[in-house]
mmCIF file of N, CA and C in Angstrom:
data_model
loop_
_atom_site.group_PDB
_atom_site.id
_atom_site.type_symbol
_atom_site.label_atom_id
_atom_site.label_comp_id
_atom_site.label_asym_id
_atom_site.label_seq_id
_atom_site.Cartn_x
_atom_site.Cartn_y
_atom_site.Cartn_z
ATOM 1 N N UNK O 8 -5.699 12.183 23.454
ATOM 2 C CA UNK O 8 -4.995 11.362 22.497
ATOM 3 C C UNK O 8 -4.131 12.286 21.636
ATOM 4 N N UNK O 9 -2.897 12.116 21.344
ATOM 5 C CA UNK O 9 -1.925 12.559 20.784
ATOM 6 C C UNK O 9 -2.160 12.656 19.568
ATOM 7 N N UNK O 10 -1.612 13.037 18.304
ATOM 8 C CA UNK O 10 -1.457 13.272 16.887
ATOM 9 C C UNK O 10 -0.964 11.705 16.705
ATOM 10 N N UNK O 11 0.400 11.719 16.735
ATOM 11 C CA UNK O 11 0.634 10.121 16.821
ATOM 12 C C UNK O 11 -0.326 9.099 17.042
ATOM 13 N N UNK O 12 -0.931 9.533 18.159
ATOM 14 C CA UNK O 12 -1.619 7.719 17.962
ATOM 15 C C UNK O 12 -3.191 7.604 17.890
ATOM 16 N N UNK O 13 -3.377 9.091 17.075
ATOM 17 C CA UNK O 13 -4.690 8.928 16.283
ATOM 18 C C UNK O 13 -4.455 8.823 15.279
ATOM 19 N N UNK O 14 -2.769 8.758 14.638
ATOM 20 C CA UNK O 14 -2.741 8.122 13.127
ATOM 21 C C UNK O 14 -2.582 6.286 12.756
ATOM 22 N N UNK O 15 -2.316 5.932 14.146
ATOM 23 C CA UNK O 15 -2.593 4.964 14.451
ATOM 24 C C UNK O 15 -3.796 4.061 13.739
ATOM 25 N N UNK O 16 -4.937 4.793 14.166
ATOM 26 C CA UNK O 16 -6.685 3.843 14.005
ATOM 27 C C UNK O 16 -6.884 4.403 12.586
ATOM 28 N N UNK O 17 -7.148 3.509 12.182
ATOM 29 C CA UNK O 17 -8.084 3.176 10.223
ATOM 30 C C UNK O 17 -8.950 3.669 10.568
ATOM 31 N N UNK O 18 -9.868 4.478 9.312
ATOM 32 C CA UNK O 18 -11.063 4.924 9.442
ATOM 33 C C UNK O 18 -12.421 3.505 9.185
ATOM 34 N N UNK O 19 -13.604 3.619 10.223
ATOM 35 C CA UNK O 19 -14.229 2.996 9.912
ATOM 36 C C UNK O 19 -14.820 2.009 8.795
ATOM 37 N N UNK O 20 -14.522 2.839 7.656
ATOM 38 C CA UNK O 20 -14.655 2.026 6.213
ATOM 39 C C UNK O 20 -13.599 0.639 5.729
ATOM 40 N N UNK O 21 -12.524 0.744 7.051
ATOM 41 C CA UNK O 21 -11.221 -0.468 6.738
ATOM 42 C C UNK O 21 -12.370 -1.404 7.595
ATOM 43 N N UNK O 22 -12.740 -1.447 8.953
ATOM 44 C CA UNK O 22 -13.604 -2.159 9.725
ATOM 45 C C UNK O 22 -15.076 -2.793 8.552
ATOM 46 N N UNK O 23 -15.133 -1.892 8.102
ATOM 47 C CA UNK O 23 -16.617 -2.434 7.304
ATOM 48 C C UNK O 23 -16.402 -2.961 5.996
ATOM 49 N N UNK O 24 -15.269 -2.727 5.225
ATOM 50 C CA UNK O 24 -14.826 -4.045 4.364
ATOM 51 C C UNK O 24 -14.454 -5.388 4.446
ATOM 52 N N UNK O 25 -13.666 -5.011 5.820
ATOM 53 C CA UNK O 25 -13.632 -6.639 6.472
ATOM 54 C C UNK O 25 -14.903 -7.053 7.015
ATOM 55 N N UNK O 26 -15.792 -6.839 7.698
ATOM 56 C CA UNK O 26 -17.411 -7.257 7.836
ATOM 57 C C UNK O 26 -17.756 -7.697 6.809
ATOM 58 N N UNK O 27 -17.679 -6.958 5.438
ATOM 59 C CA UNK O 27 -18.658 -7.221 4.270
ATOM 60 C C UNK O 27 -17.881 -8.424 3.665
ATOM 61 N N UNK O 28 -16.446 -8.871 4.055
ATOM 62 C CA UNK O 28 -16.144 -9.980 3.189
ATOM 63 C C UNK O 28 -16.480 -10.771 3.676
ATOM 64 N N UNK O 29 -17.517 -11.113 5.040
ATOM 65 C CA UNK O 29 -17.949 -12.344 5.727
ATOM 66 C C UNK O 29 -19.049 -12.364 5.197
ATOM 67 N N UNK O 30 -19.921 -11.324 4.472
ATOM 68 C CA UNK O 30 -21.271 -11.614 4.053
ATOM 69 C C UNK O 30 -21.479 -13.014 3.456
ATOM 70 N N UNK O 31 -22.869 -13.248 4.017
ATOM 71 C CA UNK O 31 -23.347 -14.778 3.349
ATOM 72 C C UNK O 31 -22.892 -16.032 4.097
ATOM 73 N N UNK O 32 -21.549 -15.548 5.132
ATOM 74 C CA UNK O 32 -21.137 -16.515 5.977
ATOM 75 C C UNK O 32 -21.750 -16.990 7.502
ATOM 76 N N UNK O 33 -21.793 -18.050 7.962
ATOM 77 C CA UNK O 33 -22.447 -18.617 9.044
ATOM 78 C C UNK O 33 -21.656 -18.895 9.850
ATOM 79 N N UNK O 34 -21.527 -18.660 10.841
ATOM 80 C CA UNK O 34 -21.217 -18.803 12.473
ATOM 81 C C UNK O 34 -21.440 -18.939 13.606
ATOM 82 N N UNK O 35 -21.039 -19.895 14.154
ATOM 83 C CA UNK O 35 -21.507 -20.041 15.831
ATOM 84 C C UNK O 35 -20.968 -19.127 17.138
ATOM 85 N N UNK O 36 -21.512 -18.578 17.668
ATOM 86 C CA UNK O 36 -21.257 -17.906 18.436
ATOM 87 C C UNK O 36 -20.649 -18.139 19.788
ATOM 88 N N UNK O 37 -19.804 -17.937 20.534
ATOM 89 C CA UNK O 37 -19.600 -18.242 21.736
ATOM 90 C C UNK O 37 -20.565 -18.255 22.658
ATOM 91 N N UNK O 38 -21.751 -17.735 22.494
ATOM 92 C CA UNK O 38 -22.675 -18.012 23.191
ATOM 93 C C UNK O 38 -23.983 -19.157 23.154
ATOM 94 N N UNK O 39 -22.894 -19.540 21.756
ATOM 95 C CA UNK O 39 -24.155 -20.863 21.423
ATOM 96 C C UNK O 39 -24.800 -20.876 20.479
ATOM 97 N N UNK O 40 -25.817 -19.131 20.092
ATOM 98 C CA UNK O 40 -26.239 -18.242 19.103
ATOM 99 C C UNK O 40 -25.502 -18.872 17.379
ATOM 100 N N UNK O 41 -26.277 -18.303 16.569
ATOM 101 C CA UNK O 41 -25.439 -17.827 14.786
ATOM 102 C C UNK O 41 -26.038 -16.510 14.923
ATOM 103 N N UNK O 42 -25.164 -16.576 13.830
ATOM 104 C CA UNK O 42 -25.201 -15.256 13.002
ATOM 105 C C UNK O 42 -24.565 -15.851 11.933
ATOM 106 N N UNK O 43 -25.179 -15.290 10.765
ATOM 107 C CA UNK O 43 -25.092 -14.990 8.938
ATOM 108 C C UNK O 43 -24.728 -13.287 8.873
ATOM 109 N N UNK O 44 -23.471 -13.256 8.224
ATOM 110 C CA UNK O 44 -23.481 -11.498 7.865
ATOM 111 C C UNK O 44 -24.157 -11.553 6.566
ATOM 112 N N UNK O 45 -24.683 -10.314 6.611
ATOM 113 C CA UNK O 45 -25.432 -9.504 5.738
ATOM 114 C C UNK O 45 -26.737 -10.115 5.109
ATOM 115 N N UNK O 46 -27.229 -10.322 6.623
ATOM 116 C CA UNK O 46 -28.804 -11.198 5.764
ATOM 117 C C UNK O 46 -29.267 -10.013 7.038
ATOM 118 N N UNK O 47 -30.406 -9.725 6.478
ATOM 119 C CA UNK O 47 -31.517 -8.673 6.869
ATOM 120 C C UNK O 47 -32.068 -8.989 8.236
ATOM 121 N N UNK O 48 -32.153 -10.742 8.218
ATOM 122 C CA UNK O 48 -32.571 -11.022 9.543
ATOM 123 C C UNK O 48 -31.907 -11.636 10.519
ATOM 124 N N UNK O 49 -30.320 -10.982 10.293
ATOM 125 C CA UNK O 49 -29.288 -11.752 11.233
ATOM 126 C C UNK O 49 -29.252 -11.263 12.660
ATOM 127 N N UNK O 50 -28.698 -12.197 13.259
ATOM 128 C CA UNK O 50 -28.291 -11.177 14.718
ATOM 129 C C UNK O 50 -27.197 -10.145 14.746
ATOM 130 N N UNK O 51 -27.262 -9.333 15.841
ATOM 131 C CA UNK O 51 -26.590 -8.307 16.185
ATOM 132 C C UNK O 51 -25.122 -9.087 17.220
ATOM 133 N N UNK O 52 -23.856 -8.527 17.121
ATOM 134 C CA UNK O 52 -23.024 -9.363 17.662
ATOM 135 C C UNK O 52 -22.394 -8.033 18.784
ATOM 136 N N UNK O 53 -21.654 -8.564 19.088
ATOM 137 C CA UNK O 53 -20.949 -8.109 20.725
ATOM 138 C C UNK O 53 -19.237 -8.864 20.308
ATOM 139 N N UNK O 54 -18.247 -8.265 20.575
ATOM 140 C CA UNK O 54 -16.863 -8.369 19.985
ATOM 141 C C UNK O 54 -16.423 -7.884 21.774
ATOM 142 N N UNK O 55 -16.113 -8.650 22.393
ATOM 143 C CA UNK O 55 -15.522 -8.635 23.847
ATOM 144 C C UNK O 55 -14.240 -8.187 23.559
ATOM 145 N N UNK O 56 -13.147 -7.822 23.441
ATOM 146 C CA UNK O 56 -11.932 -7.164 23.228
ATOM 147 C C UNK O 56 -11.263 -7.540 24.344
ATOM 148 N N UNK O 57 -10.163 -8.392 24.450
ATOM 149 C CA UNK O 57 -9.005 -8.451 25.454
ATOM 150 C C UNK O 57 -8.206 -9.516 25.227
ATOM 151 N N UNK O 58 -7.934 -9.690 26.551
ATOM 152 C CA UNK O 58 -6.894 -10.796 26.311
ATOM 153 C C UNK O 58 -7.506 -12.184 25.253
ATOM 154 N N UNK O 59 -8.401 -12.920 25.889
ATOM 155 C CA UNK O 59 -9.484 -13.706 25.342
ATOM 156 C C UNK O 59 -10.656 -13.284 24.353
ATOM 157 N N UNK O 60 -10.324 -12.729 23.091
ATOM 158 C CA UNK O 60 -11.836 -12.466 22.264
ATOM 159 C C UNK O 60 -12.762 -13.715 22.645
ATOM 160 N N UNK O 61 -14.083 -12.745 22.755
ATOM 161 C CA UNK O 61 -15.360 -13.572 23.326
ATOM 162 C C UNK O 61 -16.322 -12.810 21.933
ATOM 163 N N UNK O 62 -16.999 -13.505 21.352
ATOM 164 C CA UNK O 62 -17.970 -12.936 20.265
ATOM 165 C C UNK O 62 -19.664 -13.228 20.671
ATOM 166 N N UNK O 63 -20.115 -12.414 20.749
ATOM 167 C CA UNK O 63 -21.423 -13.068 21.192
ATOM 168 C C UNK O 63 -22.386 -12.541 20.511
ATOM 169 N N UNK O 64 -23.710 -13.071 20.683
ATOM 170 C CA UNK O 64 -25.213 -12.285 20.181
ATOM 171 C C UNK O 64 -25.138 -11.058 21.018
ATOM 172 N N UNK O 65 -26.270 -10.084 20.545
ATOM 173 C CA UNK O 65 -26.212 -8.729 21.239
ATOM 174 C C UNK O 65 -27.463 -9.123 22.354
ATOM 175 N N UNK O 66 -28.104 -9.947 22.298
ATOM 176 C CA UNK O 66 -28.785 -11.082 23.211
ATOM 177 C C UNK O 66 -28.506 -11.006 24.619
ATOM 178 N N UNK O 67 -26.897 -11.532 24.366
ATOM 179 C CA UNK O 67 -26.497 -12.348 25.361
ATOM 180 C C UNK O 67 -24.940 -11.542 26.485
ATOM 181 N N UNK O 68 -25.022 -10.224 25.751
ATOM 182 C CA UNK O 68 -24.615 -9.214 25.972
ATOM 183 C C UNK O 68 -24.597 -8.270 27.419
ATOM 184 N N UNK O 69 -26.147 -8.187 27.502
ATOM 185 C CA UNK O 69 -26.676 -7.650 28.068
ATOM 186 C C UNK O 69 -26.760 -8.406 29.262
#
């Protein structure tokens, strides 16, 4: 990877502010599943990346 287009990608902490502004929020999953961010006993998710985002439990992942 080039200089250029590793100035490209945000450091992790841009990714985890946007996470934390969903805290407390509820969602259905493409797999059927919820998830609540930032509750202790939420599920783990899966972020499919492509043409079609697919979001799933870490469940249903595997």
């Amino acid at each position: 990877m080039t200089k250029a287009q590793k100035q490209q990608y945000q450091n992790p902490e841009a990714l985890k502010d946007i996470i934390n502004r969903l805290r407390g929020m509820k969602f259905n999953l493409d797999c059927g599943h919820v998830v609540t961010f930032g509750y202790f006993l939420g599920n783990d998710i899966t972020i499919r990346n492509g043409k079609h985002v697919r979001i799933i439990c870490s469940q249903c992942g595997y």
